[in-house]
């Protein structure tokens, strides 16, 4: 069923009507039309009512709504039937066809264009150039064929005056790769005559009203259609058609399709030639037939690219071969006029067939090998003339209505008959539904020896004067007892029929009266061989190619050509056979009124179409007591969420048993029947109830799925984030390690470099170490600028010896080492010291080199006073306080006691620097130096033991040594 439409719009499927009757059918059809719903289903048949207005239901958004959906999932639409045909073709590898039927003005041509538009829109997701080219050709060909094959009639501004069947070929991927167009029975008599209020083919008016002035001049024509006899009736009729804009659109389309400039010019010349032929008149001078307006002959000669005398001769004479003799027979005025009109009709028909053939040459499948590329499949679209009943119905209407009889018979065979056979096949008991089988009418027309076409051909083959009345007499003789045929002779009291002129056929669409006037001539379709030779001998290669039979010599004997009726009958039989071997889909078009109003719904007008289209019988057979049927798997797929036994998947023995359990659980078991492969539901109410329950469950399922999916997404995001963090951490560790390894590699030998590695380029750090690198580089630069490697070792040695035992070690400042600005004999490290020698305080300087410790007098330009070899120094003692007391212990017990004083800046502690420097040096020499931190400090002065005590005193301004009983007291300023 069609979903998502409220009942305010009526039933979207006629099968769901509560009561199947003409009244309810028409009421539902009218309600949907009034509500703007022009499409309705009958099962898988689309009923379309012409809206006579533009509707915004064919855009890209609508295409996406129907793409890939099942027929019943969306509201009725042409796109749904097109998608169904496409899916059947693509999924099941089946050839399909869409048959569009209905009377003239019902919207068949527009329906075919929308179907083509949809098929083009849903293919080619990758925008491949070749596929786009084919699709563009197929769509553009519609524009060209409409210009040359459609005309304005009293019923329709854009009526197809020819039948068109288009095959679209698809490759195994479902992309179009080409196509082929077949055309049927162009109404060429419209070239020379139109009924009052109608026009000839669009192409003539487009040329006159849209061609540029230069082209108009070159063709020797004028822009007023009323100036030409063949189309003057149409030229006086106002129309909504914009011929000027259409001329440009058709010209552009022909260029896109691939028509060359010369070919397009030839098309225009042929149209102009036909217009000029219509103005050509004949007169009589004695026994001689003359052309009255000879200037036109010169124009025709120019347009046809031939000789003027040949044109005039072909128009006035007929060449006849009798054995070996060749005779030129002059035409009478009537014969010349007939030949002129026959030439005009034949030229237009040949032009139209050439255009179709040219399009086929361009869009046909090329270089396709089934063994390599796989089997190609086909979707056929049939847009053919609808059933016609005019005031005067002639040979063309008879052929058109016969065509519709054939298509209706196909519809009956493939739809109605199949419907009834389906019930029998499924084993469902039901009551037989009678329907009108129009095979009897088809046989009336095409049966061998007895059919109307056979009688017509037999009359045309008779020797001597053959008239239309003779043909009618033949019909009366052979069809006198046929229930669907009558004439005035057979029904003398029927005054609606004229004697010796009319006959009536009871078609499936109603009774139609035909006039036999012109049947013989139109069936013979005689065109003198002189015209064929004239056009074949043209110097225009395009025109010459349209008339290949013109190369035959005058004396060459050929077979009698097939008549127009036989050709058309054969083409219809071939068409039906072609459609019958494909999976068919149907669009039944209905015309709501005859005045093209978007608001008017004429009940009787539409009722008549519903009757002759057999739509009500279609509904009855489709239902046959059951409103809906579906295969068990598909039914479960749609409704399985309703029952706990079938959701999400059943565990029963078969899908049929699962469907039974589902329907029993819902309480609908009494309203269904179970076939071999399908379930059948009797009343629409059951189906509506199932849909309501499904809609309710779908909301709950959607919420559940949203919950699960959101949780899944959250977990996926968490795992991705966690994985990303693990990767980031591992990568960060890798980058940090790589950075440190690179720093170590570059700077491991800087101690041996003269500039301590200042020239070494630092590696680029990872982002996380940028600030660390800046600090590291700052530290390195500071130490590289101010200290050597020996000073680093000295600080390390000081830290190891004094850390935690003395407060101020001076580690935070730079250890300059050389505090004495003078020269010395031995290089080394210099420090200032204040020295107290025995009882007398004296200012002295101490110079420590890598060999000696010198005591120097700063007042005598640092003259050395005493030297102590470093190998004689055994240890150093310092106090734990902030004083600057240092005692150097020697092997000869002549220790040196000093207090570092007079430093710049003042109060700067250099005990740590002194101790660290000595320790570092001794370690390099691989000797041991004892460092003591004690208070008081025990020492030996000139071999005598003594003690040095540090005492702070309040009034003491600077450190000073004071002798005591046990030794010395170092008085330091107190706090």
mmCIF file of N, CA and C in Angstrom, residues 743-760 780 789:
data_model
loop_
_atom_site.group_PDB
_atom_site.id
_atom_site.type_symbol
_atom_site.label_atom_id
_atom_site.label_comp_id
_atom_site.label_asym_id
_atom_site.label_seq_id
_atom_site.Cartn_x
_atom_site.Cartn_y
_atom_site.Cartn_z
ATOM 1 N N UNK A 743 70.943 15.509 22.377
ATOM 2 C CA UNK A 743 71.698 16.499 23.169
ATOM 3 C C UNK A 743 72.975 15.860 23.718
ATOM 4 N N UNK A 744 72.825 14.636 24.220
ATOM 5 C CA UNK A 744 74.004 13.945 24.779
ATOM 6 C C UNK A 744 75.039 13.691 23.700
ATOM 7 N N UNK A 745 74.529 13.269 22.503
ATOM 8 C CA UNK A 745 75.478 12.998 21.414
ATOM 9 C C UNK A 745 76.242 14.239 20.999
ATOM 10 N N UNK A 746 75.548 15.364 20.931
ATOM 11 C CA UNK A 746 76.194 16.587 20.459
ATOM 12 C C UNK A 746 77.119 17.224 21.497
ATOM 13 N N UNK A 747 76.789 17.071 22.796
ATOM 14 C CA UNK A 747 77.523 17.807 23.827
ATOM 15 C C UNK A 747 78.424 16.919 24.704
ATOM 16 N N UNK A 748 78.545 15.617 24.347
ATOM 17 C CA UNK A 748 79.289 14.739 25.242
ATOM 18 C C UNK A 748 80.791 15.053 25.273
ATOM 19 N N UNK A 749 81.327 15.704 24.241
ATOM 20 C CA UNK A 749 82.765 16.002 24.184
ATOM 21 C C UNK A 749 83.080 17.477 24.344
ATOM 22 N N UNK A 750 82.148 18.255 24.924
ATOM 23 C CA UNK A 750 82.400 19.703 25.002
ATOM 24 C C UNK A 750 83.529 20.041 25.979
ATOM 25 N N UNK A 751 83.802 19.162 26.916
ATOM 26 C CA UNK A 751 84.868 19.463 27.885
ATOM 27 C C UNK A 751 86.236 19.557 27.215
ATOM 28 N N UNK A 752 86.354 18.889 26.039
ATOM 29 C CA UNK A 752 87.643 18.944 25.343
ATOM 30 C C UNK A 752 87.709 20.069 24.323
ATOM 31 N N UNK A 753 86.585 20.807 24.178
ATOM 32 C CA UNK A 753 86.550 21.906 23.203
ATOM 33 C C UNK A 753 87.025 23.188 23.854
ATOM 34 N N UNK A 754 87.631 24.029 23.060
ATOM 35 C CA UNK A 754 88.170 25.287 23.592
ATOM 36 C C UNK A 754 87.066 26.194 24.096
ATOM 37 N N UNK A 755 85.909 26.231 23.372
ATOM 38 C CA UNK A 755 84.815 27.123 23.789
ATOM 39 C C UNK A 755 83.751 26.382 24.580
ATOM 40 N N UNK A 756 84.102 25.186 25.042
ATOM 41 C CA UNK A 756 83.187 24.372 25.839
ATOM 42 C C UNK A 756 81.834 24.158 25.130
ATOM 43 N N UNK A 757 81.871 24.041 23.808
ATOM 44 C CA UNK A 757 80.686 23.671 23.050
ATOM 45 C C UNK A 757 79.762 24.818 22.688
ATOM 46 N N UNK A 758 80.266 26.055 22.786
ATOM 47 C CA UNK A 758 79.373 27.177 22.454
ATOM 48 C C UNK A 758 78.976 27.170 20.971
ATOM 49 N N UNK A 759 79.814 26.602 20.099
ATOM 50 C CA UNK A 759 79.508 26.589 18.658
ATOM 51 C C UNK A 759 78.556 25.458 18.274
ATOM 52 N N UNK A 760 78.310 24.528 19.191
ATOM 53 C CA UNK A 760 77.449 23.380 18.866
ATOM 54 C C UNK A 760 75.996 23.841 18.751
ATOM 55 N N UNK A 780 73.258 26.179 30.621
ATOM 56 C CA UNK A 780 74.486 25.798 29.929
ATOM 57 C C UNK A 780 75.298 27.025 29.546
ATOM 58 N N UNK A 789 85.419 23.257 33.285
ATOM 59 C CA UNK A 789 85.068 21.925 33.781
ATOM 60 C C UNK A 789 85.688 21.679 35.158
#
